[in-house]
PDB file of C-alpha atoms and ligand atoms in Angstrom:
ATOM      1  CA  UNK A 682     -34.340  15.634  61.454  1.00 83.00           C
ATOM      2  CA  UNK A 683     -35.265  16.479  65.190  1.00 87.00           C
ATOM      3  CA  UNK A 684     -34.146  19.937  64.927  1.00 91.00           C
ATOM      4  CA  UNK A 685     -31.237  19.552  66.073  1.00 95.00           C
ATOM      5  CA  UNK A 686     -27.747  21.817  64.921  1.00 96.00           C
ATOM      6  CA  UNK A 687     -25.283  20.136  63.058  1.00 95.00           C
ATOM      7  CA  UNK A 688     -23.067  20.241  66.002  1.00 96.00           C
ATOM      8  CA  UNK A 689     -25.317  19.551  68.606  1.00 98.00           C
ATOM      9  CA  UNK A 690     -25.525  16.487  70.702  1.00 98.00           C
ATOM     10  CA  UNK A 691     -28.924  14.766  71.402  1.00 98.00           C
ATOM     11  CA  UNK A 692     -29.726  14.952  75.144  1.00 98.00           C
ATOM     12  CA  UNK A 693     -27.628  12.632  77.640  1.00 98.00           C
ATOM     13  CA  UNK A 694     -28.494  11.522  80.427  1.00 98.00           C
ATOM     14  CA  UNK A 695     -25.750   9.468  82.508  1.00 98.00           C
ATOM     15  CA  UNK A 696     -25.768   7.484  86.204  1.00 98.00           C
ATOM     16  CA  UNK A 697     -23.200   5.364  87.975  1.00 98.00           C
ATOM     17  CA  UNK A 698     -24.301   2.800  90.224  1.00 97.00           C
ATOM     18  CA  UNK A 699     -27.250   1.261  88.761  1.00 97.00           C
ATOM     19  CA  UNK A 700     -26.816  -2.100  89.785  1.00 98.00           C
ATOM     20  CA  UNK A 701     -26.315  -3.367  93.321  1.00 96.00           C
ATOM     21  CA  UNK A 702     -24.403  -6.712  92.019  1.00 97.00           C
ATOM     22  CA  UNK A 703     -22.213  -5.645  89.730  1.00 98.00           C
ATOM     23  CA  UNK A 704     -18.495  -4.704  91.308  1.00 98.00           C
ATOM     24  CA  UNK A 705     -19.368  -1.260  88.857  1.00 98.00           C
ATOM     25  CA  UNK A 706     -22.183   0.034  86.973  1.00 98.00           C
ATOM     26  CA  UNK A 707     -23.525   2.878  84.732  1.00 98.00           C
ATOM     27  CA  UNK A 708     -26.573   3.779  82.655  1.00 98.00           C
ATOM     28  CA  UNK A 709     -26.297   5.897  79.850  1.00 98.00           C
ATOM     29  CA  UNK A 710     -29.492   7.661  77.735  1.00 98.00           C
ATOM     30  CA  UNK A 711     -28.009   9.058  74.888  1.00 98.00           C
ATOM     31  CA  UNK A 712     -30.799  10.347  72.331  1.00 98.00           C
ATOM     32  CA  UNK A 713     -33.346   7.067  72.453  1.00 98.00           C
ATOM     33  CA  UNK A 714     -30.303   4.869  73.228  1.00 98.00           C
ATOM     34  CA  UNK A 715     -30.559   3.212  76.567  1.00 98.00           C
ATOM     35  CA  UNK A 716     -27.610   1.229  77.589  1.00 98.00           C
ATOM     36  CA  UNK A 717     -26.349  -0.405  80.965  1.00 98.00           C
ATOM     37  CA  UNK A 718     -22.974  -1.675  81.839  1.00 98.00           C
ATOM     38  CA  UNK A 719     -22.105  -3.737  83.990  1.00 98.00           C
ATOM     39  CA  UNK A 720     -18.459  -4.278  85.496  1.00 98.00           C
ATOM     40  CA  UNK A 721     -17.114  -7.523  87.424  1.00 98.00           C
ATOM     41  CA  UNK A 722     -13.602  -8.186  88.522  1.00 95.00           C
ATOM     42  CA  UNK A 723     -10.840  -8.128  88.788  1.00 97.00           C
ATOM     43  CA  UNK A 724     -11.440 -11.618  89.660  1.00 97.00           C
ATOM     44  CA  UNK A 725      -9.658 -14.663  89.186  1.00 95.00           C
ATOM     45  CA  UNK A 726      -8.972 -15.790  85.756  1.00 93.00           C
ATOM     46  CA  UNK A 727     -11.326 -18.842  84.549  1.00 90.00           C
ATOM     47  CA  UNK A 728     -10.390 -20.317  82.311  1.00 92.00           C
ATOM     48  CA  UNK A 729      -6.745 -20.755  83.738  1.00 93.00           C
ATOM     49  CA  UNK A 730      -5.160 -21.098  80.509  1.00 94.00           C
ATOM     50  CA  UNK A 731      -6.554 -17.344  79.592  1.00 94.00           C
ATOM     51  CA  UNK A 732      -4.555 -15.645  82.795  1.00 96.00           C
ATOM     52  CA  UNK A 733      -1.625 -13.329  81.998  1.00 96.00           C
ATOM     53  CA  UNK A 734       1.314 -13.344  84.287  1.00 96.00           C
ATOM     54  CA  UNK A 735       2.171  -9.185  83.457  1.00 97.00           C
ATOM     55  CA  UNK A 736      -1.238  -8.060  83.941  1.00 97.00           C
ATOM     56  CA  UNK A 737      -5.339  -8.630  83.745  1.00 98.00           C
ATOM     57  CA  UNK A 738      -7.232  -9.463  80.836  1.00 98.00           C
ATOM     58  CA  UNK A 739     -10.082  -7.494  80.044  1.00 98.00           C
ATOM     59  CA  UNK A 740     -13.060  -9.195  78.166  1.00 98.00           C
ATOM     60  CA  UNK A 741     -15.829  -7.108  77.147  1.00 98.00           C
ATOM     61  CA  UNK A 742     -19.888  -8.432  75.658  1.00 98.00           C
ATOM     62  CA  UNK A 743     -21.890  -5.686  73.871  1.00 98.00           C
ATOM     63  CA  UNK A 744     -24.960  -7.343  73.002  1.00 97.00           C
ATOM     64  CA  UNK A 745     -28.526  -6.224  71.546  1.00 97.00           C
ATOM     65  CA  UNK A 746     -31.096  -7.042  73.731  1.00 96.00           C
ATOM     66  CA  UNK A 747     -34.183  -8.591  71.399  1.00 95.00           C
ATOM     67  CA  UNK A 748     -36.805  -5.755  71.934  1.00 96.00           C
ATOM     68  CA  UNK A 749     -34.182  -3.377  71.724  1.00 97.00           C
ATOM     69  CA  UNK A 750     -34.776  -2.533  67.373  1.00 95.00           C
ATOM     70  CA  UNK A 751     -38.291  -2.470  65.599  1.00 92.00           C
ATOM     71  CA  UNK A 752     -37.552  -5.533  64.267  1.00 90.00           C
ATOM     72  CA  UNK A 753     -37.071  -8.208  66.874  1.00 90.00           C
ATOM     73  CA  UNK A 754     -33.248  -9.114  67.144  1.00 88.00           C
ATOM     74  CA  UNK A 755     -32.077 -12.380  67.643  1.00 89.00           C
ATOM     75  CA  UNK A 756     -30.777 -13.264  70.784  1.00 86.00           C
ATOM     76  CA  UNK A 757     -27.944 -14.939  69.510  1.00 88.00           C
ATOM     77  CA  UNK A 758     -24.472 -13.221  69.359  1.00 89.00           C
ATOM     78  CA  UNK A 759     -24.014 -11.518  65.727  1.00 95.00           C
ATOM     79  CA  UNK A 760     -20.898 -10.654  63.768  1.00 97.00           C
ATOM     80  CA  UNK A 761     -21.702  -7.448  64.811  1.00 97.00           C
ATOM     81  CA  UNK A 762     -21.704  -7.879  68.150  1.00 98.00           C
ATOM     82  CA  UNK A 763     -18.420  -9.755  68.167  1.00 97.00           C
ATOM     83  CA  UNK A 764     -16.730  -7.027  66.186  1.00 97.00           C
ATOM     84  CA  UNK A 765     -18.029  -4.287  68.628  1.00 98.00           C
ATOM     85  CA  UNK A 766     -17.463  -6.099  71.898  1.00 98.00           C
ATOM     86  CA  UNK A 767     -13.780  -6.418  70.647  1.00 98.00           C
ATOM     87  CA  UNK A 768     -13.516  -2.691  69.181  1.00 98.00           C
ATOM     88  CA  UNK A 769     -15.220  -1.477  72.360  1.00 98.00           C
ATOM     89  CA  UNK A 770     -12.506  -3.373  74.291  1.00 98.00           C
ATOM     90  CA  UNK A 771     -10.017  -1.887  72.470  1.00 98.00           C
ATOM     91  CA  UNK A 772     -11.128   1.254  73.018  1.00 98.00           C
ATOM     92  CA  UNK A 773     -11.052   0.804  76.728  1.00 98.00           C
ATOM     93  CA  UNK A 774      -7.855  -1.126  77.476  1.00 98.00           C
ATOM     94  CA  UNK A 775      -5.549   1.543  77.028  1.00 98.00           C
ATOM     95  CA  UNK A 776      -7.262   3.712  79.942  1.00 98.00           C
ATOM     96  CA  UNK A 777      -7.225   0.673  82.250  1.00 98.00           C
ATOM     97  CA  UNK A 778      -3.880   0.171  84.626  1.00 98.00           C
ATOM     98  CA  UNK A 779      -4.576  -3.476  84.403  1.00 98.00           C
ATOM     99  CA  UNK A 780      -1.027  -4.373  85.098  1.00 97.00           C
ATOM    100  CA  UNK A 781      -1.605  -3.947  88.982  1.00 97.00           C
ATOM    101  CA  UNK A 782      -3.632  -7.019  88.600  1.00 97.00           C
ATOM    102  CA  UNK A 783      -1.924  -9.738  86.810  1.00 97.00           C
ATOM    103  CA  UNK A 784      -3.716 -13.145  86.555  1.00 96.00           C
ATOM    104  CA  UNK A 785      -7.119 -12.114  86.989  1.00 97.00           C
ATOM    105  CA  UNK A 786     -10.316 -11.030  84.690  1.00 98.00           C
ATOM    106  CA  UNK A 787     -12.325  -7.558  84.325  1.00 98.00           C
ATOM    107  CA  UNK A 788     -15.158  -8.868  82.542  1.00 98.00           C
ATOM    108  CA  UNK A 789     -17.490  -5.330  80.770  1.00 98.00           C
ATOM    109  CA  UNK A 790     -21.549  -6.420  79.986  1.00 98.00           C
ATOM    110  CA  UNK A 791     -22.560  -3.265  77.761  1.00 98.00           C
ATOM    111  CA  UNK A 792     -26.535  -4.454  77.397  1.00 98.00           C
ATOM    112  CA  UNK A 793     -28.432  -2.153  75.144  1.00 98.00           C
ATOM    113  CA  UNK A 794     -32.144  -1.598  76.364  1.00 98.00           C
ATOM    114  CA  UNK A 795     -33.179   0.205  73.582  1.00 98.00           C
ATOM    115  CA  UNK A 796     -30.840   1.477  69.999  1.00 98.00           C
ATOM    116  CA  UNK A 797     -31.093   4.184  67.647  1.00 98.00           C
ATOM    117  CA  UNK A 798     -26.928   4.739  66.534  1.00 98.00           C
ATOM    118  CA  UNK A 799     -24.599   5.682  68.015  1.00 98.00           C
ATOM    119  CA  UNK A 800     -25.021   2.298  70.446  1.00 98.00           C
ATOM    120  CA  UNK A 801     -20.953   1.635  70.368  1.00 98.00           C
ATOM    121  CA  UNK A 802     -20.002   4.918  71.537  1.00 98.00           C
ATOM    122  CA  UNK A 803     -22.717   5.604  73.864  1.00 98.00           C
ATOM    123  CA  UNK A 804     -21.374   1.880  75.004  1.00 98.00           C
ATOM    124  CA  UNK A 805     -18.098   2.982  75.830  1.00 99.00           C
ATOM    125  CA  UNK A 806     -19.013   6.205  77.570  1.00 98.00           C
ATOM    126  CA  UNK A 807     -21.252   3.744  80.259  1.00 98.00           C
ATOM    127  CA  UNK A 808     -18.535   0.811  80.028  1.00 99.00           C
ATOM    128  CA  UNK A 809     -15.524   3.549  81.313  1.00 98.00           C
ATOM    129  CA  UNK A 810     -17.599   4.603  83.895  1.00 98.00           C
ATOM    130  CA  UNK A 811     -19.128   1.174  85.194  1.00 98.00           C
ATOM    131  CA  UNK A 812     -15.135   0.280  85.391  1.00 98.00           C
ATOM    132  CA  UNK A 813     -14.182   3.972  87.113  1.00 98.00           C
ATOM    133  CA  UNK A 814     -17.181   2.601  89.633  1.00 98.00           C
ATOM    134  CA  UNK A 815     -15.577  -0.400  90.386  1.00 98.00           C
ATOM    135  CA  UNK A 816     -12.746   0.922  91.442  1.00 97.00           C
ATOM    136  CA  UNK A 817     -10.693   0.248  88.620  1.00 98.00           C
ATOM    137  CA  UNK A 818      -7.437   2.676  88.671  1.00 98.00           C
ATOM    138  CA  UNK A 819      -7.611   4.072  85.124  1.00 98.00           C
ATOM    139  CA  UNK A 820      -5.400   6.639  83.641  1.00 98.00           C
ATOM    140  CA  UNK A 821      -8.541   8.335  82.410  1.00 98.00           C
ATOM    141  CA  UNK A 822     -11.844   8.091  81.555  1.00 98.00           C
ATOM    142  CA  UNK A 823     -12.951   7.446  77.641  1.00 98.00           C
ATOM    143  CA  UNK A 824     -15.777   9.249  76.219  1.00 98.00           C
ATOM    144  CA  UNK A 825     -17.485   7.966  72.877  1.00 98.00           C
ATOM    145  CA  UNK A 826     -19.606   9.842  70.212  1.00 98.00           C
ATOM    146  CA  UNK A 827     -19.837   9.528  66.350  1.00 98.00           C
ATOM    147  CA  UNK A 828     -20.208  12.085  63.322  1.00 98.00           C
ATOM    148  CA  UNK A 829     -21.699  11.782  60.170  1.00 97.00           C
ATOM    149  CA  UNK A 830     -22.500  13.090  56.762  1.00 97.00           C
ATOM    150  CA  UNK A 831     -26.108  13.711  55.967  1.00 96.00           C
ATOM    151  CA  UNK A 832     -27.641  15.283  52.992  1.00 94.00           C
ATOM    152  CA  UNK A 833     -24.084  16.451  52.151  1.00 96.00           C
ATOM    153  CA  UNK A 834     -23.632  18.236  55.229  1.00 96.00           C
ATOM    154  CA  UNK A 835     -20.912  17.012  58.419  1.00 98.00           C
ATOM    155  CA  UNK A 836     -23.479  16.370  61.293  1.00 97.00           C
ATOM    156  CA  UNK A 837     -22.820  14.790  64.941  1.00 98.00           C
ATOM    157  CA  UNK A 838     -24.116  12.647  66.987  1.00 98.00           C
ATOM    158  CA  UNK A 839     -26.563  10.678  64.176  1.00 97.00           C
ATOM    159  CA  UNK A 840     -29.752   8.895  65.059  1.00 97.00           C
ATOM    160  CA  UNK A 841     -31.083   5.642  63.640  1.00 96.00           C
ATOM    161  CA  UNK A 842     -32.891   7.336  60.522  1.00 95.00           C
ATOM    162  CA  UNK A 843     -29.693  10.323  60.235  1.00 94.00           C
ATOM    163  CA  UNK A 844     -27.310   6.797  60.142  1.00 94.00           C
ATOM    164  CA  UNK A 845     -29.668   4.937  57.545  1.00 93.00           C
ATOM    165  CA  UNK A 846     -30.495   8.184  55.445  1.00 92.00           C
ATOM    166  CA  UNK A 847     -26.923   9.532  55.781  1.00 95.00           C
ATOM    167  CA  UNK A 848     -23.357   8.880  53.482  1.00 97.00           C
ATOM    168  CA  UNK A 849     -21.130   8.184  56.168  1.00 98.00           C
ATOM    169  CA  UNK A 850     -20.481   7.293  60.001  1.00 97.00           C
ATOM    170  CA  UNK A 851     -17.581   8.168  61.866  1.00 98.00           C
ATOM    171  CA  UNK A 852     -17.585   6.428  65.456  1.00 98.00           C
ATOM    172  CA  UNK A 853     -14.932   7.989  67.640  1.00 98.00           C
ATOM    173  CA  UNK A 854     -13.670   7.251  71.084  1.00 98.00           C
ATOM    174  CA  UNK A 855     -11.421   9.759  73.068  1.00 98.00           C
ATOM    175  CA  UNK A 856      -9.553   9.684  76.222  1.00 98.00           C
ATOM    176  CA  UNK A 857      -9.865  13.252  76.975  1.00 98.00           C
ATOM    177  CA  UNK A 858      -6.891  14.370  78.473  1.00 97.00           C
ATOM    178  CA  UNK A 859      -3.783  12.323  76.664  1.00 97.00           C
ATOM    179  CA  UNK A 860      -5.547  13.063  73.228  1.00 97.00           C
ATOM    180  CA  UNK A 861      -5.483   9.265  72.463  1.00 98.00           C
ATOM    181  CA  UNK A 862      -8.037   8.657  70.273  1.00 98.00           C
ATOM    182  CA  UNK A 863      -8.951   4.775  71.078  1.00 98.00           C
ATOM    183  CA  UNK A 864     -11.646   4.078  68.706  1.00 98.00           C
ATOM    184  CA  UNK A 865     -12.016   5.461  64.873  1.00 98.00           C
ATOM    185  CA  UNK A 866     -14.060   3.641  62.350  1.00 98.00           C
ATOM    186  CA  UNK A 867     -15.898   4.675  59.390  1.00 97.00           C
ATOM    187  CA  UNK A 868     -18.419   3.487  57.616  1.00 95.00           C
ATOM    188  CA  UNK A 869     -19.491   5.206  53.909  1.00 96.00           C
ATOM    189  CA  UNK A 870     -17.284   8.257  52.556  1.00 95.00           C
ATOM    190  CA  UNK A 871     -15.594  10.750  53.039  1.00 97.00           C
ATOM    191  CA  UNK A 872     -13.407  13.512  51.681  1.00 97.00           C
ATOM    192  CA  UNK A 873     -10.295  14.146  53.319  1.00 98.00           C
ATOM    193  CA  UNK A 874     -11.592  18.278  54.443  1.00 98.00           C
ATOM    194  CA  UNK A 875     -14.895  16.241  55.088  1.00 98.00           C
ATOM    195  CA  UNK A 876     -12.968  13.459  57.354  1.00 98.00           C
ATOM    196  CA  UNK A 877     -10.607  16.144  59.298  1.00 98.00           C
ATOM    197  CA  UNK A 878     -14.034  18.000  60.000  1.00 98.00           C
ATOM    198  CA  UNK A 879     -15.977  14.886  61.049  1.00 98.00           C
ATOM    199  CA  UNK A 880     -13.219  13.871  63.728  1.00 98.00           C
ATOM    200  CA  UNK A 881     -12.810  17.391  65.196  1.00 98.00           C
ATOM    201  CA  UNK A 882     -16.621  17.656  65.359  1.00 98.00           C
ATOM    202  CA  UNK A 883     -16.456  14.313  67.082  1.00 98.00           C
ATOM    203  CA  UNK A 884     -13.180  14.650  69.063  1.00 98.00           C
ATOM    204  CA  UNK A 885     -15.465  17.654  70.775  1.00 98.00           C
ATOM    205  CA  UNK A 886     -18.084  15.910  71.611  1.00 98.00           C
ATOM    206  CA  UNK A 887     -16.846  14.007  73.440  1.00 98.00           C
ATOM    207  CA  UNK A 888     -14.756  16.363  75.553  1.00 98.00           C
ATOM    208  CA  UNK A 889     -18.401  17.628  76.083  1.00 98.00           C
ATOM    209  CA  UNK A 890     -19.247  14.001  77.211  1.00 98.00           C
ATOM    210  CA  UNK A 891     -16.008  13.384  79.464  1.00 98.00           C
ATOM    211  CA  UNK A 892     -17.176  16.599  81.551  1.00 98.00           C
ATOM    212  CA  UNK A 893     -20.599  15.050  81.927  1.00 98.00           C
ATOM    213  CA  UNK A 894     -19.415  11.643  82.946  1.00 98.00           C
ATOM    214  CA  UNK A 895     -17.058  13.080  85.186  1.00 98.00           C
ATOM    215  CA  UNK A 896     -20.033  15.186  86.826  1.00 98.00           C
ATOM    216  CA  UNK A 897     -21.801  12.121  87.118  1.00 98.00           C
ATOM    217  CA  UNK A 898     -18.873   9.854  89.072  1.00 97.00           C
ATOM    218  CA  UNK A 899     -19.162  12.904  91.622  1.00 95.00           C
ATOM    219  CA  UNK A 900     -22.838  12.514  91.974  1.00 94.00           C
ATOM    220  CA  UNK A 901     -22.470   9.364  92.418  1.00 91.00           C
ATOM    221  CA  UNK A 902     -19.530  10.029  95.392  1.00 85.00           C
ATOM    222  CA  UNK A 903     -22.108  12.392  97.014  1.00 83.00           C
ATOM    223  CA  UNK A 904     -24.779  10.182  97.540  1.00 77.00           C
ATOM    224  CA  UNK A 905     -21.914   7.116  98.837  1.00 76.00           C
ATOM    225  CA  UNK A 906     -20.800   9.923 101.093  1.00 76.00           C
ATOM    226  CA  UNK A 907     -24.184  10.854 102.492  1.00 80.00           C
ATOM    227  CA  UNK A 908     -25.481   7.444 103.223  1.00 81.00           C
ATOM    228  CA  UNK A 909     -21.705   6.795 104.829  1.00 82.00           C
ATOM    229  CA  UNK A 910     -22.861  10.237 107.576  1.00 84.00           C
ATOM    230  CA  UNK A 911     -26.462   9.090 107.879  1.00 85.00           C
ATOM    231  CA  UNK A 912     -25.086   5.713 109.084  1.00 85.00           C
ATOM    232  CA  UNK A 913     -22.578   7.050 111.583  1.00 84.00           C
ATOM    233  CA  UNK A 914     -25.379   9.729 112.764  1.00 85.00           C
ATOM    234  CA  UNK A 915     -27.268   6.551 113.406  1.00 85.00           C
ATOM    235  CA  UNK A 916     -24.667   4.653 115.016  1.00 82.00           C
ATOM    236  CA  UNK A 917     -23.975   7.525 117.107  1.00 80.00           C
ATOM    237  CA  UNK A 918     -27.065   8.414 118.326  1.00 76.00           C
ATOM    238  CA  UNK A 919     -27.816   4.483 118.891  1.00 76.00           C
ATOM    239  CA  UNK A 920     -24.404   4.623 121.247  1.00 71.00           C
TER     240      UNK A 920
HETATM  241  P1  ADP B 982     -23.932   1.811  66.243  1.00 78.08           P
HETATM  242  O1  ADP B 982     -25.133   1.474  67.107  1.00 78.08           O
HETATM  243  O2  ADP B 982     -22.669   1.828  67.023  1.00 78.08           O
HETATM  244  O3  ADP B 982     -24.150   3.073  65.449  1.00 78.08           O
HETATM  245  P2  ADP B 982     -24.326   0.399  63.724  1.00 78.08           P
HETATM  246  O4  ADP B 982     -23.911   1.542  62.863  1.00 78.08           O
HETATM  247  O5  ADP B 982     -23.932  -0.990  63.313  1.00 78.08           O
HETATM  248  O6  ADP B 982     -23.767   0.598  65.214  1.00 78.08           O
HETATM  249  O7  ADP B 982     -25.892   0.383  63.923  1.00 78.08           O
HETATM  250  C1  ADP B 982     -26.667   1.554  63.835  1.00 78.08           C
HETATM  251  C2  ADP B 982     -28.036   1.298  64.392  1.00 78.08           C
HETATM  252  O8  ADP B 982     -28.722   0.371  63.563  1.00 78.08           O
HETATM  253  C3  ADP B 982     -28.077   0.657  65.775  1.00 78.08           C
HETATM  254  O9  ADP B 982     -27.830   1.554  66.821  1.00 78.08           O
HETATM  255  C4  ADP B 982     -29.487   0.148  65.788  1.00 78.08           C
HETATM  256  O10 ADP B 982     -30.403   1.211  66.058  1.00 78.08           O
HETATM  257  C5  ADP B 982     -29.675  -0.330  64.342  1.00 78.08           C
HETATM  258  N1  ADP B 982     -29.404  -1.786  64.260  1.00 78.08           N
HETATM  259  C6  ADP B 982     -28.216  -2.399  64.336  1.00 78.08           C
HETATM  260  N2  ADP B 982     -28.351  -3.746  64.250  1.00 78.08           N
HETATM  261  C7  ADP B 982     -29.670  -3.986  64.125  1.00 78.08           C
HETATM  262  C8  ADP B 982     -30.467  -5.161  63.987  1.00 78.08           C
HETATM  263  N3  ADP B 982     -29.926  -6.377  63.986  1.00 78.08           N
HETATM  264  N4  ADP B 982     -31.796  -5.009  63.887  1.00 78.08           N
HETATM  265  C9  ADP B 982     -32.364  -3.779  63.874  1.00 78.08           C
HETATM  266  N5  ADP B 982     -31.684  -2.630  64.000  1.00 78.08           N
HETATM  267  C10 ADP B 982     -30.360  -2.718  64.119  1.00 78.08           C
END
């Protein structure tokens, strides 16, 4: 509807180390979708009760902020919410190495600023790098993106109006370089040439994706490494 190819991606715009606070931090513009994430830990486990002994527990919040839709969403936590802050979990925990920290917590805040589809994947493309940001070991990063079928055609990367207008959603999350794929729902139908051609398309994606989060983790290492020279050229010259 925006002119767009059928395999092209709406415009992205990613950056690590929004926040000051947080232990790690990313925000991610994906088409109108503006989403922050926020990354704390590992810390120690409270409640007690919830520690592991083998390894940390990761707990993860995606939540709607209320200007976020046309309609003014309620602050509260939806079923929605609770199913995507534990799908987006899912899809993160297997690139996390969180048996080097047993007993403790990595808590993920994914807050989305403003939706328009696509908010779970987009989600998990700022949540992997808010964790890579805190210094998280990971195996890998995860990149998300979804695929669709619109007026009987296989599209990517669907907008609000594609998603509502459209016969089927196909949210996928990848870790690029095992070929796990960590997150794969569906919503509508499918046929099975239709399904095969809606993963690949999405699988793709977010290869395309993992390159431009990685890109932005080195931007990111850039500017820590200049302000790290500026301040020894100013201790230096203060000697
Ligand atoms: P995703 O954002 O991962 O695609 P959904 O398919 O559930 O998840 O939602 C699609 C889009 O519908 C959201 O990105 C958002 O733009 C819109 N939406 C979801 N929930 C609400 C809501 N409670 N009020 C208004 N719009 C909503």
């Amino acid at each position: 509807m925006d002119g767009r190819r059928i395999d092209e991606l709406r415009p992205l715009k990613i950056e690590v180390g929004t926040l000051d606070k947080a232990d790690g931090s990313a925000y991610v513009e994906h088409g109108r979708n503006k989403i922050l994430a926020a990354v704390y830990g590992p810390r120690e486990a409270h409640p007690k009760h919830i520690a592991l002994a083998d390894r940390a527990v990761l707990r993860c919040r995606y939540h709607m902020a209320p200007f976020s839709t046309d309609e003014r969403k309620s602050p509260a936590p939806s079923r929605r919410e609770l199913e995507l802050s534990k799908v987006i979990r899912e899809a993160l925990e297997p690139a996390v190495m969180s048996e080097y920290f047993p007993r403790s917590t990595i808590d993920i805040f994914i807050e989305v600023l403003q939706a328009d589809a696509g908010t779970r994947c987009a989600g998990i493309t700022a949540a992997a790098l808010a964790l890579a940001d805190a210094g998280i070991p990971m195996r890998e990063l995860v990149a998300g993106c979804a695929a669709g079928k619109v007026d009987g055609k296989v599209v990517l990367d669907l907008s609000d109006i594609e998603d509502k207008q459209g016969e089927a959603d196909l949210p996928v999350a990848l870790m690029p370089k095992s070929n796990v794929v960590s997150l794969l729902q569906m919503d509508g139908s499918l046929t099975e040439e239709e399904f095969k051609q809606a993963l690949d398309m999405s699988v793709e994606a977010c290869r395309r994706i993992h390159e431009m989060q990685r890109e932005a983790l080195r931007h990111r290492y850039h500017v820590v490494k200049d302000e790290a020279d500026k301040e020894e050229e100013a201790t230096e010259v203060n000697a």
